[in-house]
Short mmCIF file of C-alpha atoms and ligand atoms in Angstrom, two decimals:
data_model
loop_
_atom_site.label_atom_id
_atom_site.label_comp_id
_atom_site.label_asym_id
_atom_site.label_seq_id
_atom_site.Cartn_x
_atom_site.Cartn_y
_atom_site.Cartn_z
CA MET A 1 -78.86 70.80 162.94
CA THR A 2 -76.03 68.61 161.74
CA LYS A 3 -75.70 67.41 165.29
CA VAL A 4 -79.36 66.42 165.44
CA ILE A 5 -79.19 64.55 162.14
CA LEU A 6 -76.02 62.86 163.31
CA ARG A 7 -77.72 61.93 166.52
CA GLY A 8 -80.76 60.75 164.57
CA SER A 9 -78.71 58.60 162.25
CA LEU A 10 -76.77 57.20 165.18
CA LEU A 11 -80.07 56.44 166.85
CA SER A 12 -81.41 54.62 163.83
CA LEU A 13 -78.13 52.76 163.51
CA ALA A 14 -78.38 51.75 167.16
CA CYS A 15 -82.00 50.75 166.57
CA ALA A 16 -81.07 48.60 163.61
CA ALA A 17 -78.29 46.94 165.61
CA ALA A 18 -80.66 46.30 168.51
CA CYS A 19 -83.29 44.86 166.15
CA LEU A 20 -80.66 42.62 164.57
CA LEU A 21 -79.55 41.45 167.99
CA ALA A 22 -83.14 40.87 169.10
CA GLY A 23 -83.80 38.99 165.88
CA ALA A 24 -80.68 36.96 166.45
CA ALA A 25 -81.79 36.12 169.98
CA LYS A 26 -85.25 35.09 168.79
CA GLY A 27 -85.69 33.90 165.22
CA GLY A 28 -82.03 34.22 164.16
CA ARG A 29 -80.77 31.88 166.85
CA SER A 30 -83.64 29.44 166.75
CA GLY A 31 -81.51 27.17 164.56
CA ASP A 32 -78.60 27.50 167.00
CA PRO A 33 -77.99 24.05 168.51
CA LEU A 34 -76.20 25.71 171.42
CA LEU A 35 -78.98 28.12 172.41
CA PHE A 36 -79.89 27.82 176.10
CA PRO A 37 -83.51 26.54 176.39
CA LYS A 38 -84.55 29.26 178.77
CA ASP A 39 -88.19 28.18 179.08
CA ASP A 40 -87.53 24.47 179.58
CA PHE A 41 -87.18 24.00 183.33
CA THR A 42 -88.89 22.46 186.33
CA VAL A 43 -89.39 24.34 189.57
CA GLU A 44 -88.09 22.46 192.58
CA THR A 45 -87.30 23.14 196.19
CA ARG A 46 -84.38 21.90 198.23
CA THR A 47 -83.48 22.22 201.87
CA VAL A 48 -80.03 23.68 202.44
CA LYS A 49 -78.28 23.35 205.79
CA THR A 50 -76.39 26.53 206.67
CA SER A 51 -74.87 27.63 209.98
CA ALA A 52 -77.83 30.04 210.23
CA GLY A 53 -80.25 27.11 210.08
CA GLU A 54 -82.09 25.37 207.26
CA LYS A 55 -83.09 27.37 204.21
CA LYS A 56 -85.71 26.40 201.68
CA VAL A 57 -84.32 27.22 198.26
CA THR A 58 -86.64 27.28 195.25
CA VAL A 59 -84.82 26.73 191.97
CA ARG A 60 -85.38 26.48 188.25
CA PHE A 61 -83.78 23.19 187.22
CA TYR A 62 -82.69 22.94 183.56
CA ARG A 63 -81.71 19.32 182.94
CA HIS A 64 -79.40 17.58 180.57
CA ILE A 65 -78.63 20.24 177.97
CA PRO A 66 -76.04 19.24 175.33
CA TYR A 67 -73.21 21.78 175.37
CA VAL A 68 -71.58 20.84 172.06
CA ALA A 69 -73.07 20.61 168.58
CA ASN A 70 -71.38 17.30 167.64
CA PRO A 71 -71.25 15.26 170.84
CA VAL A 72 -69.34 11.99 170.89
CA ASP A 73 -71.87 10.92 173.54
CA ARG A 74 -74.47 13.41 174.73
CA ASP A 75 -75.03 11.49 177.98
CA TYR A 76 -71.64 12.89 179.03
CA GLN A 77 -71.38 16.12 177.03
CA SER A 78 -74.45 17.72 178.58
CA LEU A 79 -74.97 19.89 181.62
CA ASP A 80 -77.53 20.87 184.23
CA VAL A 81 -78.22 24.48 185.16
CA ILE A 82 -79.78 25.31 188.51
CA VAL A 83 -80.99 28.85 189.11
CA PRO A 84 -82.20 29.99 192.54
CA ILE A 85 -85.38 32.05 192.39
CA LYS A 86 -86.39 32.15 196.05
CA VAL A 87 -84.61 31.61 199.37
CA ASP A 88 -87.26 30.94 202.02
CA GLU A 89 -89.81 33.60 201.05
CA ALA A 90 -87.37 36.15 199.58
CA ALA A 91 -87.19 36.40 195.77
CA VAL A 92 -83.72 36.03 194.23
CA ASP A 93 -82.59 37.59 190.97
CA ALA A 94 -79.70 35.45 189.72
CA ALA A 95 -79.52 37.15 186.29
CA ASN A 96 -76.06 38.50 187.05
CA ALA A 97 -74.99 36.13 189.82
CA PRO A 98 -71.66 34.25 189.95
CA ILE A 99 -71.81 30.82 188.34
CA LEU A 100 -70.42 27.86 190.29
CA LEU A 101 -69.26 25.21 187.82
CA THR A 102 -69.14 21.93 189.74
CA ILE A 103 -66.75 19.35 188.32
CA GLY A 104 -67.94 15.96 189.57
CA VAL A 105 -64.97 13.95 188.27
CA GLY A 106 -63.32 11.43 190.61
CA GLY A 107 -60.43 9.14 189.69
CA TYR A 108 -60.32 10.69 186.20
CA MET A 109 -63.53 8.78 185.45
CA SER A 110 -66.38 10.10 183.30
CA VAL A 111 -69.38 11.99 184.68
CA ASN A 112 -72.63 10.82 183.16
CA ASN A 113 -75.00 13.77 183.04
CA ALA A 114 -77.95 11.64 181.94
CA ARG A 115 -77.65 9.70 185.17
CA SER A 116 -76.78 12.61 187.42
CA ALA A 117 -79.59 14.74 185.96
CA GLY A 118 -82.10 13.52 188.52
CA GLY A 119 -79.62 13.63 191.34
CA GLY A 120 -79.43 17.34 191.96
CA PRO A 121 -76.40 19.57 191.94
CA ALA A 122 -73.88 17.09 193.34
CA GLY A 123 -72.79 16.82 189.72
CA GLY A 124 -71.75 13.17 189.83
CA GLY A 125 -68.43 11.87 191.07
CA ALA A 126 -68.03 9.64 194.05
CA PRO A 127 -70.56 10.14 196.83
CA GLY A 128 -69.59 12.41 199.66
CA ARG A 129 -66.86 14.25 197.74
CA GLY A 130 -65.95 17.25 199.87
CA GLY A 131 -66.06 19.92 197.19
CA GLN A 132 -69.49 19.16 195.91
CA GLY A 133 -70.96 16.80 198.46
CA GLY A 134 -71.28 17.31 202.18
CA PRO A 135 -68.27 18.54 204.10
CA ALA A 136 -66.53 16.46 206.75
CA GLY A 137 -65.63 17.11 210.36
CA ALA A 138 -66.91 20.18 212.19
CA ALA A 139 -68.73 21.34 209.04
CA ALA A 140 -70.56 18.01 208.62
CA ARG A 141 -73.88 19.58 209.56
CA LEU A 142 -73.70 21.86 206.54
CA SER A 143 -74.75 21.23 202.95
CA GLY A 144 -72.10 20.98 200.23
CA ASN A 145 -70.68 23.74 198.07
CA ALA A 146 -73.34 23.60 195.36
CA ASP A 147 -76.35 23.83 197.69
CA LEU A 148 -74.69 26.52 199.79
CA ALA A 149 -73.96 28.47 196.60
CA LEU A 150 -77.63 28.23 195.55
CA ALA A 151 -78.73 29.45 198.99
CA ALA A 152 -76.35 32.40 198.55
CA GLY A 153 -77.95 33.25 195.21
CA CYS A 154 -75.41 31.76 192.80
CA VAL A 155 -76.25 29.85 189.64
CA VAL A 156 -74.90 26.28 189.64
CA VAL A 157 -73.83 24.54 186.44
CA SER A 158 -73.01 20.81 186.63
CA PRO A 159 -71.47 19.46 183.43
CA GLY A 160 -71.01 15.83 182.60
CA CYS A 161 -67.77 15.01 180.80
CA ARG A 162 -65.90 12.11 179.25
CA GLY A 163 -63.40 10.10 181.25
CA ARG A 164 -60.85 7.31 181.06
CA ASP A 165 -63.54 4.61 181.48
CA ASN A 166 -65.63 5.57 178.44
CA ARG A 167 -65.76 2.82 175.83
CA ALA A 168 -67.92 2.67 172.70
CA ALA A 169 -69.80 -0.38 171.39
CA ASP A 170 -66.85 -1.14 169.08
CA GLY A 171 -64.57 -1.41 172.10
CA LYS A 172 -62.77 1.89 171.46
CA TYR A 173 -62.07 4.23 174.36
CA PHE A 174 -63.41 7.72 173.80
CA GLY A 175 -62.64 9.56 177.02
CA LYS A 176 -58.87 9.35 177.37
CA ALA A 177 -56.90 12.57 177.93
CA PRO A 178 -57.46 15.31 177.06
CA ALA A 179 -61.20 14.57 176.60
CA ALA A 180 -62.34 15.67 180.10
CA ILE A 181 -60.73 19.10 179.95
CA VAL A 182 -61.87 19.61 176.35
CA ASP A 183 -65.45 18.92 177.50
CA LEU A 184 -65.19 21.24 180.50
CA LYS A 185 -63.87 24.02 178.27
CA ALA A 186 -66.77 23.39 175.89
CA ALA A 187 -69.15 23.77 178.86
CA VAL A 188 -67.55 27.13 179.74
CA ARG A 189 -67.87 28.22 176.10
CA TYR A 190 -71.54 27.18 176.13
CA ILE A 191 -72.15 29.46 179.12
CA ARG A 192 -70.39 32.38 177.37
CA HIS A 193 -72.21 31.66 174.11
CA ASN A 194 -75.46 32.16 176.02
CA THR A 195 -74.54 35.46 177.65
CA GLY A 196 -77.75 37.33 178.38
CA VAL A 197 -79.89 34.26 177.59
CA MET A 198 -78.82 31.99 180.43
CA PRO A 199 -79.03 33.38 183.99
CA GLY A 200 -75.71 34.12 185.69
CA ASN A 201 -72.68 36.25 184.91
CA PRO A 202 -70.22 34.55 182.51
CA GLY A 203 -67.58 36.97 183.76
CA ARG A 204 -67.85 35.35 187.21
CA ILE A 205 -67.48 31.62 186.54
CA VAL A 206 -65.96 29.80 189.53
CA SER A 207 -65.02 26.16 188.99
CA THR A 208 -64.79 23.64 191.81
CA GLY A 209 -63.74 20.01 192.01
CA VAL A 210 -62.18 17.42 194.29
CA SER A 211 -59.07 15.30 193.67
CA ALA A 212 -59.01 14.47 189.93
CA GLY A 213 -61.87 17.00 189.76
CA GLY A 214 -59.69 19.45 191.70
CA ALA A 215 -56.92 18.92 189.16
CA LEU A 216 -59.37 19.59 186.31
CA SER A 217 -60.61 22.69 188.13
CA ALA A 218 -56.99 23.89 188.39
CA LEU A 219 -56.43 23.10 184.72
CA LEU A 220 -59.61 24.89 183.65
CA GLY A 221 -58.46 27.88 185.67
CA ALA A 222 -54.90 27.87 184.37
CA SER A 223 -55.39 27.05 180.68
CA GLY A 224 -58.09 29.60 179.75
CA ASN A 225 -58.13 30.41 176.03
CA SER A 226 -55.08 28.28 175.26
CA ARG A 227 -55.02 27.47 171.55
CA LEU A 228 -53.70 23.95 172.30
CA TYR A 229 -57.28 22.63 172.58
CA ASP A 230 -58.76 24.35 169.52
CA ALA A 231 -58.75 21.35 167.19
CA ASP A 232 -60.37 19.11 169.82
CA LEU A 233 -62.98 21.74 170.64
CA GLU A 234 -63.79 22.27 166.99
CA LYS A 235 -64.21 18.55 166.42
CA ILE A 236 -67.01 18.28 168.99
CA GLY A 237 -68.71 21.47 167.85
CA ALA A 238 -67.94 23.61 170.89
CA ALA A 239 -69.08 27.22 170.75
CA ASP A 240 -66.49 29.62 169.42
CA ALA A 241 -66.11 31.61 172.63
CA ASP A 242 -63.75 32.65 175.41
CA ASP A 243 -63.11 29.70 177.76
CA SER A 244 -61.27 31.49 180.55
CA ILE A 245 -62.82 31.52 184.01
CA PHE A 246 -62.82 34.03 186.84
CA ALA A 247 -61.87 31.79 189.75
CA SER A 248 -60.87 28.22 190.45
CA ALA A 249 -61.43 26.19 193.61
CA CYS A 250 -59.32 23.06 193.90
CA PHE A 251 -59.82 20.54 196.69
CA CYS A 252 -56.86 18.15 197.00
CA PRO A 253 -55.94 18.54 193.31
CA ILE A 254 -54.14 15.49 191.90
CA THR A 255 -52.25 17.61 189.38
CA ASP A 256 -48.72 17.97 187.98
CA LEU A 257 -48.96 14.26 187.12
CA ASP A 258 -45.70 14.17 185.18
CA HIS A 259 -43.82 15.22 188.33
CA ALA A 260 -46.05 13.58 190.94
CA ASP A 261 -43.96 10.38 191.26
CA MET A 262 -40.83 12.42 192.03
CA ALA A 263 -42.67 14.61 194.51
CA TYR A 264 -44.15 11.54 196.22
CA GLU A 265 -40.67 10.07 196.79
CA TRP A 266 -39.43 13.42 198.13
CA MET A 267 -42.18 13.30 200.75
CA TYR A 268 -42.69 9.60 201.44
CA GLY A 269 -39.54 7.85 200.16
CA ALA A 270 -38.39 6.94 203.68
CA VAL A 271 -41.88 6.19 205.04
CA PRO A 272 -43.01 2.54 205.15
CA THR A 273 -46.10 1.53 203.17
CA ARG A 274 -49.15 0.24 205.02
CA SER A 275 -47.74 -3.27 204.86
CA GLY A 276 -44.77 -1.99 206.87
CA SER A 277 -42.09 -2.29 204.18
CA LEU A 278 -40.08 0.41 202.44
CA VAL A 279 -40.32 0.88 198.67
CA ASP A 280 -37.20 0.20 196.57
CA GLN A 281 -34.84 2.75 198.08
CA GLU A 282 -32.57 3.02 195.04
CA LEU A 283 -35.46 3.85 192.68
CA SER A 284 -36.92 6.15 195.31
CA ARG A 285 -33.59 7.98 195.51
CA GLN A 286 -33.49 8.38 191.73
CA LEU A 287 -36.97 9.88 191.67
CA LYS A 288 -36.17 12.12 194.62
CA ALA A 289 -33.11 13.40 192.77
CA GLN A 290 -35.34 14.19 189.78
CA PHE A 291 -37.62 16.13 192.10
CA ALA A 292 -34.71 18.29 193.29
CA GLU A 293 -33.91 19.13 189.67
CA TYR A 294 -37.53 19.84 188.80
CA GLN A 295 -38.08 22.02 191.87
CA ALA A 296 -34.96 24.06 191.12
CA ALA A 297 -36.09 24.56 187.52
CA LEU A 298 -39.48 25.88 188.67
CA ASN A 299 -37.59 28.76 190.31
CA LEU A 300 -40.43 29.57 192.71
CA ARG A 301 -40.07 32.33 195.27
CA GLY A 302 -41.55 31.60 198.70
CA LYS A 303 -43.52 34.12 200.74
CA GLU A 304 -42.01 36.91 202.82
CA GLY A 305 -38.52 36.80 201.39
CA PHE A 306 -38.17 33.03 201.94
CA GLY A 307 -36.13 32.85 198.74
CA ILE A 308 -36.25 30.15 196.06
CA ILE A 309 -37.98 26.99 197.24
CA THR A 310 -35.78 23.92 196.77
CA ALA A 311 -36.00 20.23 197.63
CA ASP A 312 -33.69 21.02 200.57
CA ASN A 313 -35.72 23.80 202.15
CA TYR A 314 -39.23 22.67 201.12
CA ALA A 315 -39.97 20.85 204.40
CA GLY A 316 -39.27 24.12 206.22
CA TYR A 317 -41.50 26.03 203.81
CA LEU A 318 -44.41 23.60 204.24
CA LEU A 319 -44.01 23.68 208.01
CA ARG A 320 -43.90 27.45 208.25
CA TYR A 321 -46.69 28.39 205.84
CA TYR A 322 -49.00 25.39 205.76
CA LEU A 323 -48.55 22.72 208.43
CA ILE A 324 -47.86 24.75 211.59
CA PRO A 325 -50.64 27.29 210.83
CA SER A 326 -53.00 24.37 210.16
CA ALA A 327 -52.07 22.64 213.43
CA ASN A 328 -52.34 25.93 215.33
CA ARG A 329 -55.80 26.68 213.95
CA PHE A 330 -56.91 23.21 215.00
CA LEU A 331 -55.29 23.20 218.44
CA ARG A 332 -56.38 26.75 219.32
CA GLY A 333 -59.94 25.77 218.46
CA LEU A 334 -59.95 23.04 221.13
CA THR A 335 -60.85 23.47 224.79
CA ASP A 336 -57.83 23.30 227.13
CA GLU A 337 -58.87 19.83 228.19
CA LYS A 338 -59.29 18.51 224.67
CA ARG A 339 -55.97 20.07 223.59
CA ARG A 340 -54.18 18.42 226.52
CA GLY A 341 -55.69 15.09 225.52
CA TYR A 342 -54.73 15.54 221.86
CA LEU A 343 -51.14 16.51 222.75
CA ALA A 344 -50.83 13.55 225.10
CA ARG A 345 -51.81 11.26 222.24
CA ASN A 346 -49.42 13.09 219.86
CA PRO A 347 -46.16 13.53 221.76
CA TRP A 348 -44.35 14.37 218.49
CA ILE A 349 -46.01 17.81 218.69
CA THR A 350 -44.69 20.31 221.23
CA TRP A 351 -47.03 23.08 222.33
CA THR A 352 -45.91 26.41 223.77
CA ASP A 353 -47.31 29.95 223.93
CA GLU A 354 -46.04 30.33 220.37
CA GLY A 355 -48.09 27.38 219.18
CA ALA A 356 -47.22 23.99 217.74
CA ALA A 357 -43.79 22.76 216.70
CA PHE A 358 -42.86 19.42 215.17
CA ALA A 359 -40.40 17.80 212.79
CA PHE A 360 -41.42 17.18 209.18
CA ALA A 361 -40.26 13.55 209.40
CA ASP A 362 -42.55 12.96 212.40
CA TYR A 363 -45.43 14.46 210.46
CA THR A 364 -44.87 12.24 207.38
CA ALA A 365 -44.46 9.17 209.60
CA ARG A 366 -47.78 9.97 211.24
CA VAL A 367 -49.57 10.48 207.88
CA GLY A 368 -48.06 7.32 206.41
CA ARG A 369 -47.37 6.28 202.83
CA MET A 370 -50.43 5.23 200.84
CA LYS A 371 -49.09 4.48 197.35
CA GLY A 372 -46.37 2.24 195.97
CA LEU A 373 -43.46 3.20 193.70
CA PRO A 374 -43.89 4.83 191.27
CA ALA A 375 -46.99 6.23 192.92
CA PHE A 376 -48.80 7.41 189.78
CA ASP A 377 -47.17 6.03 186.64
CA ASP A 378 -46.99 2.60 188.29
CA LEU A 379 -45.37 -0.29 186.48
CA ALA A 380 -48.52 -2.43 186.63
CA MET A 381 -50.47 0.50 185.13
CA ALA A 382 -53.20 -0.13 187.70
CA GLN A 383 -53.37 3.48 188.96
CA PRO A 384 -55.86 5.91 187.41
CA GLU A 385 -53.15 7.95 185.68
CA PRO A 386 -51.73 5.48 183.11
CA GLY A 387 -55.40 4.80 182.28
CA LEU A 388 -55.99 8.52 181.81
CA PHE A 389 -53.23 8.61 179.20
CA GLY A 390 -54.45 5.60 177.22
CA THR A 391 -55.58 5.81 173.59
CA ALA A 392 -58.66 4.73 171.64
CA THR A 393 -57.20 1.24 171.49
CA ALA A 394 -54.85 1.04 174.51
CA ASP A 395 -56.43 1.21 177.95
CA ALA A 396 -53.28 2.57 179.58
CA ARG A 397 -49.86 4.00 178.73
CA HIS A 398 -46.81 5.06 180.66
CA PHE A 399 -46.57 8.82 180.58
CA THR A 400 -43.18 9.42 182.23
CA ASP A 401 -39.74 8.58 180.86
CA PHE A 402 -38.83 7.05 184.22
CA SER A 403 -41.58 4.42 184.22
CA LEU A 404 -41.29 3.77 180.50
CA ARG A 405 -37.58 3.02 181.03
CA GLN A 406 -38.27 0.81 184.03
CA ALA A 407 -40.98 -1.07 182.16
CA SER A 408 -39.12 -1.46 178.85
CA GLY A 409 -35.60 -1.96 180.18
CA ASP A 410 -34.47 0.61 177.59
CA LYS A 411 -32.54 3.24 179.56
CA THR A 412 -32.90 5.82 176.82
CA ALA A 413 -36.61 5.36 176.05
CA ARG A 414 -38.68 8.55 175.93
CA ILE A 415 -42.42 9.02 175.76
CA ASP A 416 -43.33 10.24 172.31
CA GLY A 417 -43.93 13.88 171.47
CA GLY A 418 -47.67 13.46 170.90
CA LEU A 419 -48.14 12.00 174.36
CA ARG A 420 -45.92 14.68 175.90
CA THR A 421 -48.28 17.31 174.46
CA VAL A 422 -51.30 15.51 175.94
CA VAL A 423 -49.54 15.31 179.33
CA ASN A 424 -48.95 19.08 179.16
CA MET A 425 -52.60 19.61 178.21
CA MET A 426 -53.58 17.90 181.48
CA ASN A 427 -51.26 19.89 183.74
CA ALA A 428 -52.23 23.25 185.26
CA MET A 429 -48.57 23.87 186.14
CA TYR A 430 -47.64 23.81 182.45
CA PHE A 431 -49.88 26.80 181.73
CA ILE A 432 -49.03 28.74 184.89
CA GLY A 433 -45.32 28.28 184.20
CA ARG A 434 -45.78 29.75 180.74
CA GLY A 435 -47.72 32.77 182.01
CA ASN A 436 -50.85 31.84 180.06
CA GLY A 437 -52.83 35.07 179.61
CA GLY A 438 -56.22 33.44 180.20
CA CYS A 439 -55.30 32.15 183.68
CA ALA A 440 -57.97 32.77 186.36
CA ARG A 441 -57.27 35.59 188.79
CA TYR A 442 -58.68 34.06 192.01
CA TRP A 443 -57.83 30.69 193.56
CA TRP A 444 -59.21 28.73 196.52
CA LEU A 445 -56.93 25.80 197.39
CA ARG A 446 -57.72 23.29 200.13
CA GLN A 447 -56.28 19.93 201.16
CA GLY A 448 -56.23 17.70 204.22
CA ALA A 449 -52.87 17.75 206.01
CA ALA A 450 -53.25 13.96 206.40
CA ASP A 451 -54.09 13.39 202.71
CA ASN A 452 -51.44 11.02 201.33
CA HIS A 453 -52.83 10.67 197.79
CA THR A 454 -50.16 13.03 196.51
CA SER A 455 -47.22 15.02 197.92
CA GLN A 456 -48.11 18.24 199.76
CA THR A 457 -45.62 19.95 197.45
CA VAL A 458 -48.13 19.56 194.59
CA ILE A 459 -50.70 21.95 196.07
CA ALA A 460 -47.98 24.18 197.52
CA ASN A 461 -46.24 24.48 194.13
CA LEU A 462 -49.60 25.31 192.58
CA ALA A 463 -50.14 28.04 195.20
CA VAL A 464 -46.65 29.51 194.94
CA SER A 465 -46.51 29.47 191.15
CA LEU A 466 -49.83 31.37 191.06
CA GLU A 467 -48.66 33.80 193.75
CA ASN A 468 -45.46 34.41 191.81
CA ARG A 469 -47.63 35.33 188.80
CA GLY A 470 -49.57 37.89 190.85
CA LYS A 471 -52.71 35.80 191.32
CA ASP A 472 -54.89 36.06 194.40
CA VAL A 473 -54.52 32.74 196.24
CA ASN A 474 -56.36 31.57 199.35
CA ALA A 475 -54.65 28.31 200.32
CA ARG A 476 -54.97 26.25 203.48
CA LEU A 477 -54.52 22.73 204.84
CA TYR A 478 -57.10 21.15 207.15
CA TRP A 479 -55.33 19.59 210.11
CA ASP A 480 -55.63 15.78 210.42
CA ALA A 481 -58.08 15.73 207.51
CA GLY A 482 -57.87 13.15 204.73
CA HIS A 483 -58.67 13.06 201.04
CA GLY A 484 -61.61 15.18 199.87
CA ALA A 485 -62.02 17.26 203.03
CA ASN A 486 -63.96 20.52 202.82
CA GLU A 487 -64.13 22.00 206.30
CA ASP A 488 -64.96 25.63 205.58
CA PRO A 489 -67.60 25.54 202.81
CA GLU A 490 -69.37 28.69 204.00
CA ASP A 491 -66.07 30.58 203.94
CA PHE A 492 -65.70 29.41 200.34
CA ILE A 493 -69.13 30.78 199.41
CA ALA A 494 -68.40 34.05 201.25
CA TRP A 495 -65.10 34.24 199.35
CA ILE A 496 -66.92 33.87 196.03
CA GLY A 497 -69.05 36.84 197.08
CA ALA A 498 -66.05 38.87 198.23
CA VAL A 499 -64.03 38.40 195.05
CA SER A 500 -67.03 38.71 192.69
CA GLY A 501 -68.68 41.75 194.20
CA PRO A 502 -71.96 41.39 196.07
CA ILE A 503 -74.00 38.27 195.24
C1 DHB B 1 -58.07 10.41 192.72
C2 DHB B 1 -57.27 9.89 193.73
C3 DHB B 1 -56.00 9.49 193.43
O1 DHB B 1 -55.18 8.98 194.39
C4 DHB B 1 -55.49 9.60 192.14
O2 DHB B 1 -54.24 9.20 191.87
C5 DHB B 1 -56.30 10.17 191.14
C6 DHB B 1 -57.57 10.56 191.44
C7 DHB B 1 -59.47 10.86 193.05
O3 DHB B 1 -59.91 10.64 194.19
O4 DHB B 1 -60.10 11.47 192.20
#
């Protein structure tokens, strides 16, 4: 009897809780500015090119939803949600599907969601960006990541966000660092806030981006639930929710900005620029020496008992685990005739039964140096990065001690503590190095082997630091491919399915 009563009272308690929740979802949340407008969509169809032919995907398109309660500018701080409901004639239930969060940022510029809202799931950014737009090379016949994800049954969320170019009517900049990552975190919180209301599984958010967008994807993945952003998130009225993500895909991430100049000199210091001249060799040597110190301090263990990766053995590490496998995949995929032709045009590569072999210096000479010195925190402050670290009233600032000293002539100058914190808040490596608990578990890292926008050590350090923390990393270079390449987009979508459970 007691048991029955107990069960009865538990039942009524459960009932009351359910009613409360239902009330909250209906009437109780109607005043919630961050409630997903689940009935406000248009039905659209799009043609998606897959290796199995074209698919007609019918979607619910939810446009331009503000994801914070107090936006600085809602044109930017809004997102699109695209939910597949039919692929060809087969119905799709995306209620619990993985969510692909497409970061359309390029060059650390803003993404205007009011403008991109009509443009489909490309999510802004420069046209043709590999991660979100159409892939290059052999995969050029395929649609981009977002459309392929929809065809596979995933929900796609494309947030706008502030960027270094944003300027208000009064002339003040409002998108300097860390605005973009604060906005992207707010978008993740919006998705979590709408668990059960918005289609898709908030436990399976996979971010993707290219270049600066790839760096933001890495940062979103690495910095989950860090308290460093709380004040900024509160200011814009972000939902009070978990902002960690499940997986992060980073295409040619321009990250680790505070060490990128050093890394660039390590890789390209002795390589002439496009005009044929060498950069200042003394300054290059100083930066290269700083890289050796930085790399040693990272204390990263290479694969298969390689030992600690240092500036001295890094060329060997890149060759063994990234460059040679990339060249081999490419060369083995060619017909004998085409391979012979390629090798004749590239005598710096030797080809035997064991595959390709070449010297690192020949590889860097072939790729060529793209940027000047310093490559990122440049003295003219014309690169995107000094602009990223500007303030409301200063368009650009030096963000490394090295460039500040060069520019000011003061050999002891240091960037101030406030800026140092902002630089950390923009660097995925900062959070991985500290073992941040909210770091994503799964990582998809891709870069062209001929991409000279940053040193190849940047993506390799990202991969190794994650591997050393027990994360699941799928990293690869595309042979001969440049900036923004995405040559295996269907493998990426299949990987999302494999790590998430069936889509
Ligand atoms: C991008 C490219 C760069 O070379 C850089 O320094 C920053 C961003 C980009 O393509 O997004």
